[in-house]
Amino acid sequence: MLEKTIKTTMIASLMGLAALTGCKKAQAPAAPEPVTVVVTAPTATPTYTTTITSTPTHTRTITNTPTPTPTNTPLYGPGVPDIFPLYVPAKCDSTGNFQGMVVHIDPTQHNAVGYIRGNNLDCPSVWYSKPYWDSPYVAISNAGIFSYPFRTGYNDNLATEMMVYIVPKSKMNQVPVLGTSGCSSGSSIPLIMETISVAKELMIRPACTATPMPTNTPTP
């Protein structure tokens, strides 16, 4: 009985203590409220791909071709330059030209320069540049041959002789032009022609009764 009374007393004490301390009966936890989760799908950002098509580059290769150096090979080999008359027109020949052949020079690098004079010309002692004052020379062929026209003015067919010089092309600007002032000039060929020329030849026209001068062929 005593034990029951003690238990009753303890229960009452505990209840009173609970009342004093404000303890409440434990309650079951409330059910959680539902949570709505909104999942937003990411917006796809478009990707732009640039395709670059390479155009082949055509590279032009320029090859510098050197200019051939002239061999400057003289006709008939090395030696003293000389002129061989091939044809000298007679005094009654009204069509033929003075012709000659040059040896031991490079014909591509030289010109033939000629002057005429004659006793029957207006000024007998005057030398005249031929064929023209503004072009007082003729070219030499690769074979070394030149043909010199001299009937390019009044009474030129009366000329009795022609002096021919072989002059390097690099010195053509020093060639004097004669006969431009009538009888007052050209009484002699300036000495500079002796300096700048490599060969010279005086060709005298034969009389009309003479046999034409034969062709001279130089011997190598």
PDB file of C-alpha atoms in Angstrom:
ATOM      1  CA  MET A   1       0.000   0.000   0.000  1.00  0.00           C
ATOM      2  CA  LEU A   2       2.810   2.222   0.911  1.00  0.00           C
ATOM      3  CA  GLU A   3       4.480   1.536  -2.436  1.00  0.00           C
ATOM      4  CA  LYS A   4       1.345   2.455  -4.338  1.00  0.00           C
ATOM      5  CA  THR A   5       1.044   5.656  -2.310  1.00  0.00           C
ATOM      6  CA  ILE A   6       4.635   6.566  -3.147  1.00  0.00           C
ATOM      7  CA  LYS A   7       4.067   5.983  -6.905  1.00  0.00           C
ATOM      8  CA  THR A   8       0.880   8.040  -6.737  1.00  0.00           C
ATOM      9  CA  THR A   9       2.686  10.803  -4.965  1.00  0.00           C
ATOM     10  CA  MET A  10       5.556  10.774  -7.527  1.00  0.00           C
ATOM     11  CA  ILE A  11       3.172  10.896 -10.427  1.00  0.00           C
ATOM     12  CA  ALA A  12       1.343  13.809  -8.850  1.00  0.00           C
ATOM     13  CA  SER A  13       4.603  15.548  -8.211  1.00  0.00           C
ATOM     14  CA  LEU A  14       5.716  15.067 -11.776  1.00  0.00           C
ATOM     15  CA  MET A  15       2.427  16.361 -13.104  1.00  0.00           C
ATOM     16  CA  GLY A  16       2.657  19.368 -10.868  1.00  0.00           C
ATOM     17  CA  LEU A  17       6.197  19.981 -12.031  1.00  0.00           C
ATOM     18  CA  ALA A  18       5.091  19.746 -15.631  1.00  0.00           C
ATOM     19  CA  ALA A  19       2.364  22.237 -14.937  1.00  0.00           C
ATOM     20  CA  LEU A  20       4.831  24.585 -13.319  1.00  0.00           C
ATOM     21  CA  THR A  21       7.391  24.335 -16.088  1.00  0.00           C
ATOM     22  CA  GLY A  22       4.829  24.603 -18.895  1.00  0.00           C
ATOM     23  CA  CYS A  23       5.838  21.280 -20.400  1.00  0.00           C
ATOM     24  CA  LYS A  24       3.443  20.021 -22.938  1.00  0.00           C
ATOM     25  CA  LYS A  25       2.846  16.646 -24.358  1.00  0.00           C
ATOM     26  CA  ALA A  26       5.023  16.021 -27.287  1.00  0.00           C
ATOM     27  CA  GLN A  27       3.147  16.150 -30.544  1.00  0.00           C
ATOM     28  CA  ALA A  28       3.896  14.378 -33.799  1.00  0.00           C
ATOM     29  CA  PRO A  29       5.619  16.639 -36.299  1.00  0.00           C
ATOM     30  CA  ALA A  30       3.383  18.166 -38.893  1.00  0.00           C
ATOM     31  CA  ALA A  31       3.614  16.806 -42.402  1.00  0.00           C
ATOM     32  CA  PRO A  32       5.815  19.021 -44.586  1.00  0.00           C
ATOM     33  CA  GLU A  33       4.065  21.225 -47.068  1.00  0.00           C
ATOM     34  CA  PRO A  34       4.620  20.218 -50.665  1.00  0.00           C
ATOM     35  CA  VAL A  35       7.296  22.287 -52.400  1.00  0.00           C
ATOM     36  CA  THR A  36       6.825  23.052 -56.055  1.00  0.00           C
ATOM     37  CA  VAL A  37      10.137  23.055 -57.889  1.00  0.00           C
ATOM     38  CA  VAL A  38      10.056  24.873 -61.215  1.00  0.00           C
ATOM     39  CA  VAL A  39      12.835  23.719 -63.480  1.00  0.00           C
ATOM     40  CA  THR A  40      13.476  26.146 -66.300  1.00  0.00           C
ATOM     41  CA  ALA A  41      15.194  24.590 -69.247  1.00  0.00           C
ATOM     42  CA  PRO A  42      18.148  26.684 -70.379  1.00  0.00           C
ATOM     43  CA  THR A  43      17.604  28.568 -73.599  1.00  0.00           C
ATOM     44  CA  ALA A  44      19.903  27.215 -76.201  1.00  0.00           C
ATOM     45  CA  THR A  45      22.204  29.904 -77.577  1.00  0.00           C
ATOM     46  CA  PRO A  46      22.728  29.334 -81.283  1.00  0.00           C
ATOM     47  CA  THR A  47      26.318  28.701 -82.252  1.00  0.00           C
ATOM     48  CA  TYR A  48      27.420  30.256 -85.525  1.00  0.00           C
ATOM     49  CA  THR A  49      30.234  28.449 -87.236  1.00  0.00           C
ATOM     50  CA  THR A  50      32.119  30.406 -89.884  1.00  0.00           C
ATOM     51  CA  THR A  51      33.734  28.259 -92.500  1.00  0.00           C
ATOM     52  CA  ILE A  52      36.632  29.946 -94.274  1.00  0.00           C
ATOM     53  CA  THR A  53      37.486  28.465 -97.595  1.00  0.00           C
ATOM     54  CA  SER A  54      41.040  29.310 -98.464  1.00  0.00           C
ATOM     55  CA  THR A  55      41.604  30.326-102.037  1.00  0.00           C
ATOM     56  CA  PRO A  56      44.884  28.949-103.314  1.00  0.00           C
ATOM     57  CA  THR A  57      47.452  31.639-103.889  1.00  0.00           C
ATOM     58  CA  HIS A  58      49.259  31.413-107.155  1.00  0.00           C
ATOM     59  CA  THR A  59      52.793  32.604-106.649  1.00  0.00           C
ATOM     60  CA  ARG A  60      54.456  33.842-109.806  1.00  0.00           C
ATOM     61  CA  THR A  61      58.114  33.106-109.893  1.00  0.00           C
ATOM     62  CA  ILE A  62      60.092  35.554-111.963  1.00  0.00           C
ATOM     63  CA  THR A  63      63.345  34.212-113.209  1.00  0.00           C
ATOM     64  CA  ASN A  64      65.847  36.808-114.203  1.00  0.00           C
ATOM     65  CA  THR A  65      67.433  35.659-117.400  1.00  0.00           C
ATOM     66  CA  PRO A  66      70.788  37.321-117.741  1.00  0.00           C
ATOM     67  CA  THR A  67      71.421  39.207-120.942  1.00  0.00           C
ATOM     68  CA  PRO A  68      73.950  37.338-123.013  1.00  0.00           C
ATOM     69  CA  THR A  69      77.287  39.052-123.019  1.00  0.00           C
ATOM     70  CA  PRO A  70      78.482  39.780-126.529  1.00  0.00           C
ATOM     71  CA  THR A  71      81.389  37.616-127.454  1.00  0.00           C
ATOM     72  CA  ASN A  72      82.948  40.439-129.498  1.00  0.00           C
ATOM     73  CA  THR A  73      84.567  37.892-131.751  1.00  0.00           C
ATOM     74  CA  PRO A  74      86.426  39.687-134.545  1.00  0.00           C
ATOM     75  CA  LEU A  75      86.021  38.470-138.090  1.00  0.00           C
ATOM     76  CA  TYR A  76      88.964  36.281-139.082  1.00  0.00           C
ATOM     77  CA  GLY A  77      90.173  36.289-135.499  1.00  0.00           C
ATOM     78  CA  PRO A  78      92.500  38.703-133.722  1.00  0.00           C
ATOM     79  CA  GLY A  79      94.652  41.001-135.797  1.00  0.00           C
ATOM     80  CA  VAL A  80      95.049  44.546-137.050  1.00  0.00           C
ATOM     81  CA  PRO A  81      91.677  45.852-138.312  1.00  0.00           C
ATOM     82  CA  ASP A  82      91.694  46.487-142.052  1.00  0.00           C
ATOM     83  CA  ILE A  83      89.396  47.357-144.972  1.00  0.00           C
ATOM     84  CA  PHE A  84      89.383  45.470-148.269  1.00  0.00           C
ATOM     85  CA  PRO A  85      87.679  47.342-151.155  1.00  0.00           C
ATOM     86  CA  LEU A  86      85.205  45.013-152.883  1.00  0.00           C
ATOM     87  CA  TYR A  87      83.790  47.393-155.471  1.00  0.00           C
ATOM     88  CA  VAL A  88      84.742  50.944-156.439  1.00  0.00           C
ATOM     89  CA  PRO A  89      82.371  52.416-159.050  1.00  0.00           C
ATOM     90  CA  ALA A  90      84.017  53.861-162.156  1.00  0.00           C
ATOM     91  CA  LYS A  91      83.513  57.545-162.898  1.00  0.00           C
ATOM     92  CA  CYS A  92      80.879  56.756-165.526  1.00  0.00           C
ATOM     93  CA  ASP A  93      79.040  54.346-163.187  1.00  0.00           C
ATOM     94  CA  SER A  94      75.970  56.232-162.032  1.00  0.00           C
ATOM     95  CA  THR A  95      74.414  53.502-159.884  1.00  0.00           C
ATOM     96  CA  GLY A  96      77.104  51.511-158.073  1.00  0.00           C
ATOM     97  CA  ASN A  97      78.118  52.099-154.471  1.00  0.00           C
ATOM     98  CA  PHE A  98      81.459  51.919-152.743  1.00  0.00           C
ATOM     99  CA  GLN A  99      81.677  48.491-151.128  1.00  0.00           C
ATOM    100  CA  GLY A 100      84.203  46.992-148.774  1.00  0.00           C
ATOM    101  CA  MET A 101      84.871  44.249-146.263  1.00  0.00           C
ATOM    102  CA  VAL A 102      86.258  44.772-142.776  1.00  0.00           C
ATOM    103  CA  VAL A 103      88.370  42.164-140.984  1.00  0.00           C
ATOM    104  CA  HIS A 104      89.632  41.674-137.429  1.00  0.00           C
ATOM    105  CA  ILE A 105      86.784  43.647-135.824  1.00  0.00           C
ATOM    106  CA  ASP A 106      83.394  42.836-134.337  1.00  0.00           C
ATOM    107  CA  PRO A 107      81.025  44.193-137.022  1.00  0.00           C
ATOM    108  CA  THR A 108      78.162  44.528-134.549  1.00  0.00           C
ATOM    109  CA  GLN A 109      80.141  47.107-132.576  1.00  0.00           C
ATOM    110  CA  HIS A 110      81.367  49.311-135.447  1.00  0.00           C
ATOM    111  CA  ASN A 111      80.076  51.534-138.265  1.00  0.00           C
ATOM    112  CA  ALA A 112      81.606  52.710-141.539  1.00  0.00           C
ATOM    113  CA  VAL A 113      81.950  56.498-141.830  1.00  0.00           C
ATOM    114  CA  GLY A 114      82.561  57.995-145.288  1.00  0.00           C
ATOM    115  CA  TYR A 115      83.509  61.323-146.894  1.00  0.00           C
ATOM    116  CA  ILE A 116      83.646  62.151-150.627  1.00  0.00           C
ATOM    117  CA  ARG A 117      85.254  64.874-152.714  1.00  0.00           C
ATOM    118  CA  GLY A 118      86.041  65.493-156.398  1.00  0.00           C
ATOM    119  CA  ASN A 119      87.599  67.983-158.774  1.00  0.00           C
ATOM    120  CA  ASN A 120      84.318  68.444-160.629  1.00  0.00           C
ATOM    121  CA  LEU A 121      82.219  69.195-157.575  1.00  0.00           C
ATOM    122  CA  ASP A 122      81.153  72.723-156.721  1.00  0.00           C
ATOM    123  CA  CYS A 123      83.863  72.859-154.076  1.00  0.00           C
ATOM    124  CA  PRO A 124      86.695  70.609-155.371  1.00  0.00           C
ATOM    125  CA  SER A 125      88.736  70.610-152.172  1.00  0.00           C
ATOM    126  CA  VAL A 126      85.862  70.107-149.760  1.00  0.00           C
ATOM    127  CA  TRP A 127      85.037  66.766-148.151  1.00  0.00           C
ATOM    128  CA  TYR A 128      81.343  65.978-147.732  1.00  0.00           C
ATOM    129  CA  SER A 129      79.851  63.639-145.149  1.00  0.00           C
ATOM    130  CA  LYS A 130      77.841  60.810-146.699  1.00  0.00           C
ATOM    131  CA  PRO A 131      75.254  59.551-147.045  1.00  0.00           C
ATOM    132  CA  TYR A 132      73.592  62.368-145.032  1.00  0.00           C
ATOM    133  CA  TRP A 133      74.639  65.082-142.628  1.00  0.00           C
ATOM    134  CA  ASP A 134      72.300  63.775-139.927  1.00  0.00           C
ATOM    135  CA  SER A 135      73.379  60.177-140.565  1.00  0.00           C
ATOM    136  CA  PRO A 136      77.028  60.212-141.690  1.00  0.00           C
ATOM    137  CA  TYR A 137      77.639  56.451-141.543  1.00  0.00           C
ATOM    138  CA  VAL A 138      76.414  53.035-142.693  1.00  0.00           C
ATOM    139  CA  ALA A 139      76.109  49.779-140.799  1.00  0.00           C
ATOM    140  CA  ILE A 140      78.396  46.798-141.260  1.00  0.00           C
ATOM    141  CA  SER A 141      76.770  43.401-141.818  1.00  0.00           C
ATOM    142  CA  ASN A 142      77.587  40.375-139.676  1.00  0.00           C
ATOM    143  CA  ALA A 143      79.765  39.175-142.546  1.00  0.00           C
ATOM    144  CA  GLY A 144      81.811  42.379-142.321  1.00  0.00           C
ATOM    145  CA  ILE A 145      80.440  43.891-145.561  1.00  0.00           C
ATOM    146  CA  PHE A 146      79.365  47.507-146.033  1.00  0.00           C
ATOM    147  CA  SER A 147      77.814  49.199-149.079  1.00  0.00           C
ATOM    148  CA  TYR A 148      78.147  52.963-149.108  1.00  0.00           C
ATOM    149  CA  PRO A 149      75.647  55.062-151.110  1.00  0.00           C
ATOM    150  CA  PHE A 150      77.135  58.455-151.930  1.00  0.00           C
ATOM    151  CA  ARG A 151      74.804  59.930-154.575  1.00  0.00           C
ATOM    152  CA  THR A 152      72.514  61.678-152.125  1.00  0.00           C
ATOM    153  CA  GLY A 153      73.051  65.281-153.219  1.00  0.00           C
ATOM    154  CA  TYR A 154      73.580  67.547-156.188  1.00  0.00           C
ATOM    155  CA  ASN A 155      76.480  66.467-158.492  1.00  0.00           C
ATOM    156  CA  ASP A 156      77.564  63.702-156.089  1.00  0.00           C
ATOM    157  CA  ASN A 157      78.144  61.392-159.045  1.00  0.00           C
ATOM    158  CA  LEU A 158      81.095  63.630-159.976  1.00  0.00           C
ATOM    159  CA  ALA A 159      82.950  62.603-156.813  1.00  0.00           C
ATOM    160  CA  THR A 160      86.315  61.031-157.574  1.00  0.00           C
ATOM    161  CA  GLU A 161      87.196  59.493-154.223  1.00  0.00           C
ATOM    162  CA  MET A 162      85.837  58.365-150.889  1.00  0.00           C
ATOM    163  CA  MET A 163      87.627  58.056-147.561  1.00  0.00           C
ATOM    164  CA  VAL A 164      86.118  55.376-145.333  1.00  0.00           C
ATOM    165  CA  TYR A 165      86.797  55.030-141.607  1.00  0.00           C
ATOM    166  CA  ILE A 166      85.749  52.194-139.299  1.00  0.00           C
ATOM    167  CA  VAL A 167      84.592  53.720-136.014  1.00  0.00           C
ATOM    168  CA  PRO A 168      83.367  52.013-132.811  1.00  0.00           C
ATOM    169  CA  LYS A 169      79.713  52.740-132.115  1.00  0.00           C
ATOM    170  CA  SER A 170      80.658  54.058-128.686  1.00  0.00           C
ATOM    171  CA  LYS A 171      82.539  56.935-130.366  1.00  0.00           C
ATOM    172  CA  MET A 172      80.047  57.873-133.058  1.00  0.00           C
ATOM    173  CA  ASN A 173      79.112  61.038-131.186  1.00  0.00           C
ATOM    174  CA  GLN A 174      82.616  62.363-131.926  1.00  0.00           C
ATOM    175  CA  VAL A 175      82.385  61.979-135.710  1.00  0.00           C
ATOM    176  CA  PRO A 176      82.621  65.421-137.396  1.00  0.00           C
ATOM    177  CA  VAL A 177      80.056  66.297-140.066  1.00  0.00           C
ATOM    178  CA  LEU A 178      81.621  68.052-143.060  1.00  0.00           C
ATOM    179  CA  GLY A 179      80.328  70.116-145.965  1.00  0.00           C
ATOM    180  CA  THR A 180      77.466  71.793-144.150  1.00  0.00           C
ATOM    181  CA  SER A 181      78.794  75.315-144.793  1.00  0.00           C
ATOM    182  CA  GLY A 182      79.588  75.067-148.486  1.00  0.00           C
ATOM    183  CA  CYS A 183      83.120  75.715-149.684  1.00  0.00           C
ATOM    184  CA  SER A 184      84.176  77.328-146.415  1.00  0.00           C
ATOM    185  CA  SER A 185      84.302  74.056-144.479  1.00  0.00           C
ATOM    186  CA  GLY A 186      85.572  70.538-144.907  1.00  0.00           C
ATOM    187  CA  SER A 187      88.799  71.317-146.745  1.00  0.00           C
ATOM    188  CA  SER A 188      90.404  68.582-144.686  1.00  0.00           C
ATOM    189  CA  ILE A 189      89.191  65.713-142.563  1.00  0.00           C
ATOM    190  CA  PRO A 190      89.718  66.532-138.862  1.00  0.00           C
ATOM    191  CA  LEU A 191      92.499  64.617-137.142  1.00  0.00           C
ATOM    192  CA  ILE A 192      90.061  63.272-134.577  1.00  0.00           C
ATOM    193  CA  MET A 193      89.067  60.663-137.148  1.00  0.00           C
ATOM    194  CA  GLU A 194      92.590  59.261-136.917  1.00  0.00           C
ATOM    195  CA  THR A 195      92.117  58.961-133.173  1.00  0.00           C
ATOM    196  CA  ILE A 196      88.670  57.400-132.908  1.00  0.00           C
ATOM    197  CA  SER A 197      88.828  55.065-135.927  1.00  0.00           C
ATOM    198  CA  VAL A 198      90.378  51.583-135.984  1.00  0.00           C
ATOM    199  CA  ALA A 199      90.917  51.416-139.763  1.00  0.00           C
ATOM    200  CA  LYS A 200      90.653  53.634-142.853  1.00  0.00           C
ATOM    201  CA  GLU A 201      90.790  53.245-146.638  1.00  0.00           C
ATOM    202  CA  LEU A 202      90.921  55.754-149.500  1.00  0.00           C
ATOM    203  CA  MET A 203      88.932  54.490-152.497  1.00  0.00           C
ATOM    204  CA  ILE A 204      89.642  56.282-155.808  1.00  0.00           C
ATOM    205  CA  ARG A 205      87.184  55.847-158.656  1.00  0.00           C
ATOM    206  CA  PRO A 206      88.806  54.472-161.811  1.00  0.00           C
ATOM    207  CA  ALA A 207      88.349  55.960-165.274  1.00  0.00           C
ATOM    208  CA  CYS A 208      85.418  54.762-167.348  1.00  0.00           C
ATOM    209  CA  THR A 209      87.686  52.843-169.731  1.00  0.00           C
ATOM    210  CA  ALA A 210      89.300  50.919-166.922  1.00  0.00           C
ATOM    211  CA  THR A 211      88.326  47.385-166.039  1.00  0.00           C
ATOM    212  CA  PRO A 212      86.150  47.324-162.884  1.00  0.00           C
ATOM    213  CA  MET A 213      88.114  46.606-159.749  1.00  0.00           C
ATOM    214  CA  PRO A 214      87.954  42.869-159.005  1.00  0.00           C
ATOM    215  CA  THR A 215      86.482  41.569-155.798  1.00  0.00           C
ATOM    216  CA  ASN A 216      89.091  41.080-153.116  1.00  0.00           C
ATOM    217  CA  THR A 217      88.548  38.211-150.733  1.00  0.00           C
ATOM    218  CA  PRO A 218      90.783  38.374-147.677  1.00  0.00           C
ATOM    219  CA  THR A 219      92.646  35.245-146.717  1.00  0.00           C
ATOM    220  CA  PRO A 220      92.018  34.182-143.121  1.00  0.00           C
TER     221      PRO A 220
END
